Amino acid sequence: MHTTEPCKRIQGLPLRLKAALISLCLLFLGACGPGTADNRPADDAWSSDASTQRSAPSLSASIQSFLEEPMGDAQRTALERALDHGGKVSRTDYMAAWNNYRQCMVDKGYNVPPLHMVNGLVVELMHFDFSGMSDQQQMKFHQDQSACLEQESLYVASAYSDSIVNPELYVDLDVAMVDCLRRHELVPVEYTVAQYRKESKQFTDMTFDGENLTQQQSYERRRKAYSFNFNDTQVRTCVAGVNASAIADELESWKPL
């Protein structure tokens, strides 16, 4: 039995971190070529129907806000070190944080969590297999996982991912996704958040009644709802960092106990 449930204990976290934490615990089942857009277009038509609110004015300011939260010493040290490098977490510290999270879970009696990587980014989404686990065990698992994430990796992972896929620190993840695609000239200049949302809804709502498709075949067909090339390496980086549910079929199931 495969099941997915939201994490507990996320009240009080910044909105962007709530989204990151929930994505680790919740799995929603549910091509135009590159244009000639400038990396930073002068107009804001692409986002005119969406909020371009930012969680912080800079990567360093974002990390400063993270440091106000309770966390383990190793994660705090990594963030403080990032402040000496323009708010950018090193890859060494990023992977160390994830390995510390995994060890934390093992120390609490769980199997080693998998790390699914896409172009150097850990996909912050998990597909759980809770077969054989009681409701009480599942509740304790969510509590333990939240504690390990907050202590060891949550803030470092967010800072590292932001520096790669969302350096403008947009709170609206649809805006962050379109910005990532536009910065790397993966969509035409006229591509907008509204178009991305329309394509995402088509991706989510698409069904194949009467067709005997495997899950892999279903996801491949559904991805065609998007007008950009899903096989492009940089597209996959943007997707992994912002909209991991679109590559959910690639994730291995994790049986915690």
PDB file of C-alpha atoms in Angstrom:
ATOM      1  CA  MET A   1       0.000   0.000   0.000  1.00  0.00           C
ATOM      2  CA  HIS A   2       1.349   3.352  -0.999  1.00  0.00           C
ATOM      3  CA  THR A   3       0.163   6.378   0.914  1.00  0.00           C
ATOM      4  CA  THR A   4       1.006  10.011   1.260  1.00  0.00           C
ATOM      5  CA  GLU A   5       0.169  12.430   4.054  1.00  0.00           C
ATOM      6  CA  PRO A   6       1.160  15.985   4.988  1.00  0.00           C
ATOM      7  CA  CYS A   7       3.895  16.537   7.526  1.00  0.00           C
ATOM      8  CA  LYS A   8       3.048  17.753  10.990  1.00  0.00           C
ATOM      9  CA  ARG A   9       4.617  20.568  13.025  1.00  0.00           C
ATOM     10  CA  ILE A  10       5.015  23.146  10.279  1.00  0.00           C
ATOM     11  CA  GLN A  11       3.012  25.924  11.902  1.00  0.00           C
ATOM     12  CA  GLY A  12       5.033  29.106  12.244  1.00  0.00           C
ATOM     13  CA  LEU A  13       7.471  28.336   9.439  1.00  0.00           C
ATOM     14  CA  PRO A  14       7.892  30.889   6.637  1.00  0.00           C
ATOM     15  CA  LEU A  15       5.483  30.245   3.745  1.00  0.00           C
ATOM     16  CA  ARG A  16       8.214  29.143   1.352  1.00  0.00           C
ATOM     17  CA  LEU A  17       9.565  26.663   3.889  1.00  0.00           C
ATOM     18  CA  LYS A  18       6.099  25.321   4.619  1.00  0.00           C
ATOM     19  CA  ALA A  19       5.811  24.510   0.923  1.00  0.00           C
ATOM     20  CA  ALA A  20       9.198  22.790   0.951  1.00  0.00           C
ATOM     21  CA  LEU A  21       8.379  20.744   4.039  1.00  0.00           C
ATOM     22  CA  ILE A  22       4.947  19.709   2.804  1.00  0.00           C
ATOM     23  CA  SER A  23       6.399  18.677  -0.559  1.00  0.00           C
ATOM     24  CA  LEU A  24       8.649  16.224   1.217  1.00  0.00           C
ATOM     25  CA  CYS A  25       5.594  14.560   2.701  1.00  0.00           C
ATOM     26  CA  LEU A  26       2.871  14.970   0.116  1.00  0.00           C
ATOM     27  CA  LEU A  27       2.660  13.445  -3.370  1.00  0.00           C
ATOM     28  CA  PHE A  28      -0.153  14.794  -5.505  1.00  0.00           C
ATOM     29  CA  LEU A  29      -1.162  12.266  -8.172  1.00  0.00           C
ATOM     30  CA  GLY A  30      -3.095  13.893  -9.799  1.00  0.00           C
ATOM     31  CA  ALA A  31       6.966  21.886 -27.495  1.00  0.00           C
ATOM     32  CA  CYS A  32       7.854  25.350 -28.023  1.00  0.00           C
ATOM     33  CA  GLY A  33      11.557  25.825 -28.486  1.00  0.00           C
ATOM     34  CA  PRO A  34      13.677  28.437 -26.739  1.00  0.00           C
ATOM     35  CA  GLY A  35      12.747  31.982 -27.611  1.00  0.00           C
ATOM     36  CA  THR A  36      14.864  35.048 -27.878  1.00  0.00           C
ATOM     37  CA  ALA A  37      13.873  36.587 -24.561  1.00  0.00           C
ATOM     38  CA  ASP A  38      16.347  38.621 -22.577  1.00  0.00           C
ATOM     39  CA  ASN A  39      17.399  36.952 -19.320  1.00  0.00           C
ATOM     40  CA  ARG A  40      15.787  39.793 -17.375  1.00  0.00           C
ATOM     41  CA  PRO A  41      13.010  41.326 -19.510  1.00  0.00           C
ATOM     42  CA  ALA A  42      12.239  44.962 -18.866  1.00  0.00           C
ATOM     43  CA  ASP A  43       8.465  44.541 -18.691  1.00  0.00           C
ATOM     44  CA  ASP A  44       6.452  42.475 -16.248  1.00  0.00           C
ATOM     45  CA  ALA A  45       3.722  41.266 -18.596  1.00  0.00           C
ATOM     46  CA  TRP A  46       4.745  37.664 -17.996  1.00  0.00           C
ATOM     47  CA  SER A  47       3.667  37.956 -14.341  1.00  0.00           C
ATOM     48  CA  SER A  48       0.952  40.591 -14.595  1.00  0.00           C
ATOM     49  CA  ASP A  49      -1.740  38.243 -13.311  1.00  0.00           C
ATOM     50  CA  ALA A  50       0.300  36.901 -10.387  1.00  0.00           C
ATOM     51  CA  SER A  51       1.985  38.066  -7.218  1.00  0.00           C
ATOM     52  CA  THR A  52       5.684  38.820  -7.496  1.00  0.00           C
ATOM     53  CA  GLN A  53       6.074  39.163  -3.742  1.00  0.00           C
ATOM     54  CA  ARG A  54       9.476  38.056  -2.497  1.00  0.00           C
ATOM     55  CA  SER A  55      10.209  36.331   0.789  1.00  0.00           C
ATOM     56  CA  ALA A  56      13.357  38.433   1.312  1.00  0.00           C
ATOM     57  CA  PRO A  57      15.288  41.164  -0.549  1.00  0.00           C
ATOM     58  CA  SER A  58      18.335  38.943  -1.100  1.00  0.00           C
ATOM     59  CA  LEU A  59      19.707  35.445  -0.577  1.00  0.00           C
ATOM     60  CA  SER A  60      21.743  36.684   2.381  1.00  0.00           C
ATOM     61  CA  ALA A  61      18.690  38.316   3.958  1.00  0.00           C
ATOM     62  CA  SER A  62      16.771  35.078   3.490  1.00  0.00           C
ATOM     63  CA  ILE A  63      19.477  33.148   5.318  1.00  0.00           C
ATOM     64  CA  GLN A  64      19.496  35.728   8.098  1.00  0.00           C
ATOM     65  CA  SER A  65      15.786  35.034   8.609  1.00  0.00           C
ATOM     66  CA  PHE A  66      16.422  31.292   8.620  1.00  0.00           C
ATOM     67  CA  LEU A  67      19.008  31.730  11.363  1.00  0.00           C
ATOM     68  CA  GLU A  68      16.266  33.008  13.645  1.00  0.00           C
ATOM     69  CA  GLU A  69      14.689  29.542  13.600  1.00  0.00           C
ATOM     70  CA  PRO A  70      15.683  26.658  15.891  1.00  0.00           C
ATOM     71  CA  MET A  71      17.984  24.150  14.177  1.00  0.00           C
ATOM     72  CA  GLY A  72      20.977  21.899  14.722  1.00  0.00           C
ATOM     73  CA  ASP A  73      24.510  23.228  15.060  1.00  0.00           C
ATOM     74  CA  ALA A  74      25.715  21.730  11.765  1.00  0.00           C
ATOM     75  CA  GLN A  75      22.926  23.360   9.772  1.00  0.00           C
ATOM     76  CA  ARG A  76      23.445  26.694  11.525  1.00  0.00           C
ATOM     77  CA  THR A  77      27.180  26.605  10.815  1.00  0.00           C
ATOM     78  CA  ALA A  78      26.536  25.869   7.130  1.00  0.00           C
ATOM     79  CA  LEU A  79      24.179  28.844   6.838  1.00  0.00           C
ATOM     80  CA  GLU A  80      26.601  31.154   8.616  1.00  0.00           C
ATOM     81  CA  ARG A  81      29.319  30.014   6.230  1.00  0.00           C
ATOM     82  CA  ALA A  82      27.018  30.822   3.282  1.00  0.00           C
ATOM     83  CA  LEU A  83      26.740  34.417   4.482  1.00  0.00           C
ATOM     84  CA  ASP A  84      30.450  34.792   3.717  1.00  0.00           C
ATOM     85  CA  HIS A  85      29.740  33.750   0.114  1.00  0.00           C
ATOM     86  CA  GLY A  86      26.910  36.012  -0.945  1.00  0.00           C
ATOM     87  CA  GLY A  87      24.220  33.865   0.644  1.00  0.00           C
ATOM     88  CA  LYS A  88      25.100  30.805  -1.419  1.00  0.00           C
ATOM     89  CA  VAL A  89      25.319  27.443   0.308  1.00  0.00           C
ATOM     90  CA  SER A  90      28.152  25.256  -0.973  1.00  0.00           C
ATOM     91  CA  ARG A  91      27.369  21.912  -2.557  1.00  0.00           C
ATOM     92  CA  THR A  92      29.462  20.236   0.140  1.00  0.00           C
ATOM     93  CA  ASP A  93      27.311  21.746   2.887  1.00  0.00           C
ATOM     94  CA  TYR A  94      24.140  20.965   0.936  1.00  0.00           C
ATOM     95  CA  MET A  95      24.920  17.264   0.640  1.00  0.00           C
ATOM     96  CA  ALA A  96      26.202  17.105   4.217  1.00  0.00           C
ATOM     97  CA  ALA A  97      22.869  18.500   5.426  1.00  0.00           C
ATOM     98  CA  TRP A  98      20.902  15.868   3.547  1.00  0.00           C
ATOM     99  CA  ASN A  99      23.184  13.109   4.816  1.00  0.00           C
ATOM    100  CA  ASN A 100      22.729  14.411   8.361  1.00  0.00           C
ATOM    101  CA  TYR A 101      18.956  14.256   7.864  1.00  0.00           C
ATOM    102  CA  ARG A 102      19.214  10.656   6.678  1.00  0.00           C
ATOM    103  CA  GLN A 103      21.354   9.702   9.663  1.00  0.00           C
ATOM    104  CA  CYS A 104      18.893  11.428  11.983  1.00  0.00           C
ATOM    105  CA  MET A 105      16.091   9.244  10.608  1.00  0.00           C
ATOM    106  CA  VAL A 106      18.196   6.101  10.937  1.00  0.00           C
ATOM    107  CA  ASP A 107      19.018   7.036  14.539  1.00  0.00           C
ATOM    108  CA  LYS A 108      15.276   7.212  15.196  1.00  0.00           C
ATOM    109  CA  GLY A 109      14.881   3.636  13.976  1.00  0.00           C
ATOM    110  CA  TYR A 110      13.813   4.112  10.342  1.00  0.00           C
ATOM    111  CA  ASN A 111      15.211   2.724   7.122  1.00  0.00           C
ATOM    112  CA  VAL A 112      17.624   4.990   5.245  1.00  0.00           C
ATOM    113  CA  PRO A 113      15.594   7.586   3.288  1.00  0.00           C
ATOM    114  CA  PRO A 114      16.315   7.661  -0.455  1.00  0.00           C
ATOM    115  CA  LEU A 115      17.689  10.812  -2.059  1.00  0.00           C
ATOM    116  CA  HIS A 116      16.419  11.257  -5.581  1.00  0.00           C
ATOM    117  CA  MET A 117      18.732  13.610  -7.474  1.00  0.00           C
ATOM    118  CA  VAL A 118      18.010  15.600 -10.623  1.00  0.00           C
ATOM    119  CA  ASN A 119      21.002  17.523 -11.953  1.00  0.00           C
ATOM    120  CA  GLY A 120      22.466  17.950  -8.487  1.00  0.00           C
ATOM    121  CA  LEU A 121      19.216  18.893  -6.725  1.00  0.00           C
ATOM    122  CA  VAL A 122      17.525  16.616  -4.238  1.00  0.00           C
ATOM    123  CA  VAL A 123      13.874  16.279  -5.248  1.00  0.00           C
ATOM    124  CA  GLU A 124      11.942  17.537  -2.230  1.00  0.00           C
ATOM    125  CA  LEU A 125       9.109  15.083  -2.651  1.00  0.00           C
ATOM    126  CA  MET A 126       8.682  11.580  -1.276  1.00  0.00           C
ATOM    127  CA  HIS A 127       6.407   8.674  -2.016  1.00  0.00           C
ATOM    128  CA  PHE A 128       5.806   6.626   1.112  1.00  0.00           C
ATOM    129  CA  ASP A 129       4.895   2.992   1.549  1.00  0.00           C
ATOM    130  CA  PHE A 130       3.242   2.761   4.964  1.00  0.00           C
ATOM    131  CA  SER A 131       2.085  -0.836   4.583  1.00  0.00           C
ATOM    132  CA  GLY A 132       2.199  -2.625   7.928  1.00  0.00           C
ATOM    133  CA  MET A 133       2.389   0.631   9.904  1.00  0.00           C
ATOM    134  CA  SER A 134      -0.382   1.581  12.318  1.00  0.00           C
ATOM    135  CA  ASP A 135      -1.928   5.056  12.406  1.00  0.00           C
ATOM    136  CA  GLN A 136       0.049   5.739  15.581  1.00  0.00           C
ATOM    137  CA  GLN A 137       3.307   4.685  13.916  1.00  0.00           C
ATOM    138  CA  GLN A 138       2.570   6.902  10.920  1.00  0.00           C
ATOM    139  CA  MET A 139       1.861   9.878  13.180  1.00  0.00           C
ATOM    140  CA  LYS A 140       5.109   9.326  15.056  1.00  0.00           C
ATOM    141  CA  PHE A 141       6.950   8.990  11.752  1.00  0.00           C
ATOM    142  CA  HIS A 142       5.705  12.384  10.545  1.00  0.00           C
ATOM    143  CA  GLN A 143       6.715  13.971  13.828  1.00  0.00           C
ATOM    144  CA  ASP A 144      10.169  12.395  13.679  1.00  0.00           C
ATOM    145  CA  GLN A 145      10.698  13.330  10.042  1.00  0.00           C
ATOM    146  CA  SER A 146       9.691  16.941  10.639  1.00  0.00           C
ATOM    147  CA  ALA A 147      12.077  17.122  13.586  1.00  0.00           C
ATOM    148  CA  CYS A 148      14.986  15.712  11.566  1.00  0.00           C
ATOM    149  CA  LEU A 149      14.304  18.023   8.625  1.00  0.00           C
ATOM    150  CA  GLU A 150      14.105  21.124  10.785  1.00  0.00           C
ATOM    151  CA  GLN A 151      17.201  20.167  12.727  1.00  0.00           C
ATOM    152  CA  GLU A 152      19.451  19.021   9.903  1.00  0.00           C
ATOM    153  CA  SER A 153      18.502  20.053   6.369  1.00  0.00           C
ATOM    154  CA  LEU A 154      15.364  22.139   5.790  1.00  0.00           C
ATOM    155  CA  TYR A 155      16.923  25.603   5.760  1.00  0.00           C
ATOM    156  CA  VAL A 156      20.172  24.660   4.034  1.00  0.00           C
ATOM    157  CA  ALA A 157      18.220  22.821   1.335  1.00  0.00           C
ATOM    158  CA  SER A 158      15.909  25.791   0.805  1.00  0.00           C
ATOM    159  CA  ALA A 159      18.796  28.258   0.570  1.00  0.00           C
ATOM    160  CA  TYR A 160      20.729  26.056  -1.864  1.00  0.00           C
ATOM    161  CA  SER A 161      17.717  25.425  -4.099  1.00  0.00           C
ATOM    162  CA  ASP A 162      16.758  29.118  -4.091  1.00  0.00           C
ATOM    163  CA  SER A 163      20.200  30.137  -5.303  1.00  0.00           C
ATOM    164  CA  ILE A 164      19.807  27.833  -8.313  1.00  0.00           C
ATOM    165  CA  VAL A 165      16.146  27.931  -9.324  1.00  0.00           C
ATOM    166  CA  ASN A 166      14.590  30.892  -7.477  1.00  0.00           C
ATOM    167  CA  PRO A 167      17.265  33.543  -6.824  1.00  0.00           C
ATOM    168  CA  GLU A 168      14.614  36.283  -6.868  1.00  0.00           C
ATOM    169  CA  LEU A 169      12.952  34.497  -3.912  1.00  0.00           C
ATOM    170  CA  TYR A 170       9.436  34.613  -5.333  1.00  0.00           C
ATOM    171  CA  VAL A 171       6.882  33.332  -2.842  1.00  0.00           C
ATOM    172  CA  ASP A 172       4.459  32.227  -5.567  1.00  0.00           C
ATOM    173  CA  LEU A 173       6.010  29.028  -6.905  1.00  0.00           C
ATOM    174  CA  ASP A 174       4.258  29.403 -10.275  1.00  0.00           C
ATOM    175  CA  VAL A 175       6.034  32.730 -10.685  1.00  0.00           C
ATOM    176  CA  ALA A 176       9.319  31.128  -9.594  1.00  0.00           C
ATOM    177  CA  MET A 177       8.903  28.367 -12.160  1.00  0.00           C
ATOM    178  CA  VAL A 178       8.183  30.713 -15.060  1.00  0.00           C
ATOM    179  CA  ASP A 179      11.037  32.985 -13.998  1.00  0.00           C
ATOM    180  CA  CYS A 180      13.405  30.003 -14.025  1.00  0.00           C
ATOM    181  CA  LEU A 181      12.248  28.991 -17.518  1.00  0.00           C
ATOM    182  CA  ARG A 182      12.566  32.548 -18.830  1.00  0.00           C
ATOM    183  CA  ARG A 183      15.978  33.232 -17.286  1.00  0.00           C
ATOM    184  CA  HIS A 184      17.372  30.219 -19.125  1.00  0.00           C
ATOM    185  CA  GLU A 185      15.530  31.039 -22.373  1.00  0.00           C
ATOM    186  CA  LEU A 186      13.575  27.782 -22.278  1.00  0.00           C
ATOM    187  CA  VAL A 187      10.273  29.399 -23.289  1.00  0.00           C
ATOM    188  CA  PRO A 188       9.363  32.239 -25.664  1.00  0.00           C
ATOM    189  CA  VAL A 189       9.365  35.806 -24.378  1.00  0.00           C
ATOM    190  CA  GLU A 190       5.564  35.901 -24.418  1.00  0.00           C
ATOM    191  CA  TYR A 191       5.233  32.884 -22.086  1.00  0.00           C
ATOM    192  CA  THR A 192       3.325  33.927 -18.969  1.00  0.00           C
ATOM    193  CA  VAL A 193       2.399  32.654 -15.534  1.00  0.00           C
ATOM    194  CA  ALA A 194      -1.193  32.418 -16.731  1.00  0.00           C
ATOM    195  CA  GLN A 195      -0.144  30.084 -19.552  1.00  0.00           C
ATOM    196  CA  TYR A 196       1.934  27.982 -17.158  1.00  0.00           C
ATOM    197  CA  ARG A 197      -1.021  27.667 -14.765  1.00  0.00           C
ATOM    198  CA  LYS A 198      -3.287  26.642 -17.635  1.00  0.00           C
ATOM    199  CA  GLU A 199      -0.810  23.975 -18.718  1.00  0.00           C
ATOM    200  CA  SER A 200      -0.367  22.776 -15.134  1.00  0.00           C
ATOM    201  CA  LYS A 201      -4.122  22.373 -14.747  1.00  0.00           C
ATOM    202  CA  GLN A 202      -4.232  20.353 -17.944  1.00  0.00           C
ATOM    203  CA  PHE A 203      -1.387  18.209 -16.608  1.00  0.00           C
ATOM    204  CA  THR A 204      -3.248  17.603 -13.342  1.00  0.00           C
ATOM    205  CA  ASP A 205      -6.700  17.030 -14.848  1.00  0.00           C
ATOM    206  CA  MET A 206      -5.692  14.829 -17.784  1.00  0.00           C
ATOM    207  CA  THR A 207      -7.204  11.334 -17.652  1.00  0.00           C
ATOM    208  CA  PHE A 208      -6.956   8.283 -19.884  1.00  0.00           C
ATOM    209  CA  ASP A 209     -10.191   6.410 -19.270  1.00  0.00           C
ATOM    210  CA  GLY A 210     -10.345   3.151 -21.155  1.00  0.00           C
ATOM    211  CA  GLU A 211      -6.632   3.156 -21.959  1.00  0.00           C
ATOM    212  CA  ASN A 212      -4.451   0.518 -20.376  1.00  0.00           C
ATOM    213  CA  LEU A 213      -1.464   2.726 -19.568  1.00  0.00           C
ATOM    214  CA  THR A 214       1.298   2.173 -17.059  1.00  0.00           C
ATOM    215  CA  GLN A 215       2.024   4.965 -14.588  1.00  0.00           C
ATOM    216  CA  GLN A 216       5.134   5.852 -16.577  1.00  0.00           C
ATOM    217  CA  GLN A 217       3.173   6.053 -19.829  1.00  0.00           C
ATOM    218  CA  SER A 218       0.510   8.169 -18.127  1.00  0.00           C
ATOM    219  CA  TYR A 219       3.033  10.701 -16.836  1.00  0.00           C
ATOM    220  CA  GLU A 220       4.766  10.910 -20.205  1.00  0.00           C
ATOM    221  CA  ARG A 221       1.451  11.703 -21.884  1.00  0.00           C
ATOM    222  CA  ARG A 222       0.426  14.195 -19.195  1.00  0.00           C
ATOM    223  CA  ARG A 223       3.719  16.074 -19.483  1.00  0.00           C
ATOM    224  CA  LYS A 224       2.812  16.940 -23.055  1.00  0.00           C
ATOM    225  CA  ALA A 225       0.370  19.431 -21.557  1.00  0.00           C
ATOM    226  CA  TYR A 226       3.398  21.662 -21.056  1.00  0.00           C
ATOM    227  CA  SER A 227       4.702  23.556 -24.068  1.00  0.00           C
ATOM    228  CA  PHE A 228       8.356  23.393 -23.009  1.00  0.00           C
ATOM    229  CA  ASN A 229      10.693  20.461 -23.525  1.00  0.00           C
ATOM    230  CA  PHE A 230      10.597  18.282 -20.422  1.00  0.00           C
ATOM    231  CA  ASN A 231      13.696  16.390 -21.510  1.00  0.00           C
ATOM    232  CA  ASP A 232      15.865  19.511 -21.500  1.00  0.00           C
ATOM    233  CA  THR A 233      18.432  19.326 -18.689  1.00  0.00           C
ATOM    234  CA  GLN A 234      17.807  22.852 -17.448  1.00  0.00           C
ATOM    235  CA  VAL A 235      14.026  22.403 -17.598  1.00  0.00           C
ATOM    236  CA  ARG A 236      14.403  19.370 -15.369  1.00  0.00           C
ATOM    237  CA  THR A 237      16.449  21.440 -12.931  1.00  0.00           C
ATOM    238  CA  CYS A 238      13.706  24.083 -12.754  1.00  0.00           C
ATOM    239  CA  VAL A 239      11.044  21.420 -12.335  1.00  0.00           C
ATOM    240  CA  ALA A 240      12.977  19.524  -9.657  1.00  0.00           C
ATOM    241  CA  GLY A 241      13.452  22.679  -7.624  1.00  0.00           C
ATOM    242  CA  VAL A 242       9.996  24.192  -8.021  1.00  0.00           C
ATOM    243  CA  ASN A 243       7.369  21.712  -9.271  1.00  0.00           C
ATOM    244  CA  ALA A 244       8.603  18.243  -8.343  1.00  0.00           C
ATOM    245  CA  SER A 245       5.131  16.710  -8.622  1.00  0.00           C
ATOM    246  CA  ALA A 246       5.604  16.800 -12.398  1.00  0.00           C
ATOM    247  CA  ILE A 247       8.383  14.208 -12.101  1.00  0.00           C
ATOM    248  CA  ALA A 248       6.726  12.170  -9.365  1.00  0.00           C
ATOM    249  CA  ASP A 249       6.741   9.037 -11.523  1.00  0.00           C
ATOM    250  CA  GLU A 250      10.536   8.968 -11.260  1.00  0.00           C
ATOM    251  CA  LEU A 251      10.540   8.653  -7.478  1.00  0.00           C
ATOM    252  CA  GLU A 252      11.190   5.394  -5.751  1.00  0.00           C
ATOM    253  CA  SER A 253       8.889   4.422  -2.923  1.00  0.00           C
ATOM    254  CA  TRP A 254      10.328   4.528   0.590  1.00  0.00           C
ATOM    255  CA  LYS A 255       9.147   2.102   3.250  1.00  0.00           C
ATOM    256  CA  PRO A 256      10.207   3.756   6.534  1.00  0.00           C
ATOM    257  CA  LEU A 257       9.841   0.604   8.639  1.00  0.00           C
TER     258      LEU A 257
END
